Short mmCIF file of C-alpha atoms in Angstrom, two decimals:
data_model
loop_
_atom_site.label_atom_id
_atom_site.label_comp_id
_atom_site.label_asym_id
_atom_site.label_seq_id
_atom_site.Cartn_x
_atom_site.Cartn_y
_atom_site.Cartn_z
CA UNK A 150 -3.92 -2.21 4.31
CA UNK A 151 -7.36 -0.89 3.11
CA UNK A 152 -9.54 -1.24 0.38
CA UNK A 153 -10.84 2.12 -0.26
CA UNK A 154 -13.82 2.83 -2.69
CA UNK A 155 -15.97 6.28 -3.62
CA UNK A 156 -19.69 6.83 -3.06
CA UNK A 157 -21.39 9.36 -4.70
CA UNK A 158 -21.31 12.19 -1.62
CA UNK A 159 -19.98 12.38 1.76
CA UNK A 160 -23.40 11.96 3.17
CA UNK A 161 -23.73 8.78 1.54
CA UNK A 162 -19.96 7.65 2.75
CA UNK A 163 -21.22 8.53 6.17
CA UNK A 164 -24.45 6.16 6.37
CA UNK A 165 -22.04 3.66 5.26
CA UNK A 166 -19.79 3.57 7.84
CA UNK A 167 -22.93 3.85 10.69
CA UNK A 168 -24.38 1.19 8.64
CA UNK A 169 -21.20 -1.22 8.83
CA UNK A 170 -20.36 -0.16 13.12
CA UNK A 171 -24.06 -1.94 13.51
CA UNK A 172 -22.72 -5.08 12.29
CA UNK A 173 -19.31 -4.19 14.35
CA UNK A 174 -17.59 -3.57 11.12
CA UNK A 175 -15.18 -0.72 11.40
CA UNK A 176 -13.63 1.58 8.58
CA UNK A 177 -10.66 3.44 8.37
CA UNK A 178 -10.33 7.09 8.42
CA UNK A 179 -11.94 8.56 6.31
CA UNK A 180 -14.18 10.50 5.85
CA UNK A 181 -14.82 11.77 8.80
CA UNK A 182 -11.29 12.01 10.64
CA UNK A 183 -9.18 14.54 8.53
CA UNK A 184 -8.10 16.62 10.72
CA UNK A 185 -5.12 15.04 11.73
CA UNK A 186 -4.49 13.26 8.18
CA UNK A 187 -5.90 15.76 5.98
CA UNK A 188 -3.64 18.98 5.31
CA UNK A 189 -6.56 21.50 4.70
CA UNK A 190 -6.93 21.42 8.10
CA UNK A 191 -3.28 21.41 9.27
CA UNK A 192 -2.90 24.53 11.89
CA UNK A 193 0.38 23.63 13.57
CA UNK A 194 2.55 23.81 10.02
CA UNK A 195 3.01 27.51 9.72
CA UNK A 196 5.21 27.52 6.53
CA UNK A 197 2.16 25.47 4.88
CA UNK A 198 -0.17 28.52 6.44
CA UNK A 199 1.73 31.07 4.41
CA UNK A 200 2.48 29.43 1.09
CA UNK A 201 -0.96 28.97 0.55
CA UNK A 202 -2.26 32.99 1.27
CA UNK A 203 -6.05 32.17 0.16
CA UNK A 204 -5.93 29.68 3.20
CA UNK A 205 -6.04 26.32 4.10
CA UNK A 206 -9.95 25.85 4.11
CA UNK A 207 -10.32 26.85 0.65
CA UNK A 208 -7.03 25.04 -1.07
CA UNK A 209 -7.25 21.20 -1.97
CA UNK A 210 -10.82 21.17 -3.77
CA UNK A 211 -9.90 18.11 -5.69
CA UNK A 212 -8.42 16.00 -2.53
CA UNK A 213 -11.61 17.17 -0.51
CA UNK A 214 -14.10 15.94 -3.05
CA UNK A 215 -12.15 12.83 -2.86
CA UNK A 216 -12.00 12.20 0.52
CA UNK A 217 -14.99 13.33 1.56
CA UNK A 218 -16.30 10.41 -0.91
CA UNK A 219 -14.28 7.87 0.43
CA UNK A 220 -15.50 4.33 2.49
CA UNK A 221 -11.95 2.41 3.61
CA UNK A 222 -12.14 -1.05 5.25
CA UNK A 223 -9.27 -2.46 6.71
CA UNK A 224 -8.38 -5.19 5.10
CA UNK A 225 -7.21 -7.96 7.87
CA UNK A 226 -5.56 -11.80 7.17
CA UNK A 227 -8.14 -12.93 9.43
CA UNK A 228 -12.23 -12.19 8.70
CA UNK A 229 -14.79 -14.67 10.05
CA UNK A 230 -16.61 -16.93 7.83
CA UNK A 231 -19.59 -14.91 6.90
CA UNK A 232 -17.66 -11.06 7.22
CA UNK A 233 -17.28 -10.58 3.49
CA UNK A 234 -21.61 -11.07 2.83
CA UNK A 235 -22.62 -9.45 5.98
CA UNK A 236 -20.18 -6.55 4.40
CA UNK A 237 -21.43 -7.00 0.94
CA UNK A 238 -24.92 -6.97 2.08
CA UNK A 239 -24.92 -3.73 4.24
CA UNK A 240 -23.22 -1.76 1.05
CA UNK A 241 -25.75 -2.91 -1.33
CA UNK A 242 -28.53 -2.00 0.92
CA UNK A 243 -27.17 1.81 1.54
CA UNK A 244 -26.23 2.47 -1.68
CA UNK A 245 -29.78 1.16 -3.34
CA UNK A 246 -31.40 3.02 -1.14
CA UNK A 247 -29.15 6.12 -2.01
CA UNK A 248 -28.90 6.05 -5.34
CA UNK A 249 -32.34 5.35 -6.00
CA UNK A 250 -33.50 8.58 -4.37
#
């Protein structure tokens, strides 16, 4: 129900999604709500808490690079006409500017 794509750093995932609200555009979780989808953060599993001793903050390096990277846009049956290039356009611009830094 998403299309979800990687950007170079999670700063750069976050000007994305500010970017898009402007144009009421909304994403999907990530990145920046993982602490109710995101098990590095999980407090309220105990057995989880104990089978990983070095704790929770420090385990998953590989899922936190990749999240933490991560633009999702819900992807809906019904867009208006010009969505898709108002969409298109507002990724292009934030990543050129990004990557060209």
């Amino acid at each position: 129900d998403a299309l979800v794509f990687f950007v170079p750093s999670k700063k750069i995932a976050i000007k994305c999604r500010k970017e898009l609200l402007k144009i009421k555009i909304s994403t999907k979780i990530l990145p920046e709500a993982t602490k109710w989808h995101f098990a590095k953060e999980w407090e309220h599993m105990p057995e989880l808490i104990k089978f990983h001793k070095s704790g929770l903050k420090k385990s998953f390096p590989l899922s936190s690079s990749f999240i933490n990277r991560a633009v999702a846009l819900p992807i809906s049956a019904v867009k208006s006409n010009n969505e898709s290039s108002k969409i298109k356009s507002v990724l292009t611009k934030v990543l050129r500017d990004k990557l060209s830094k």
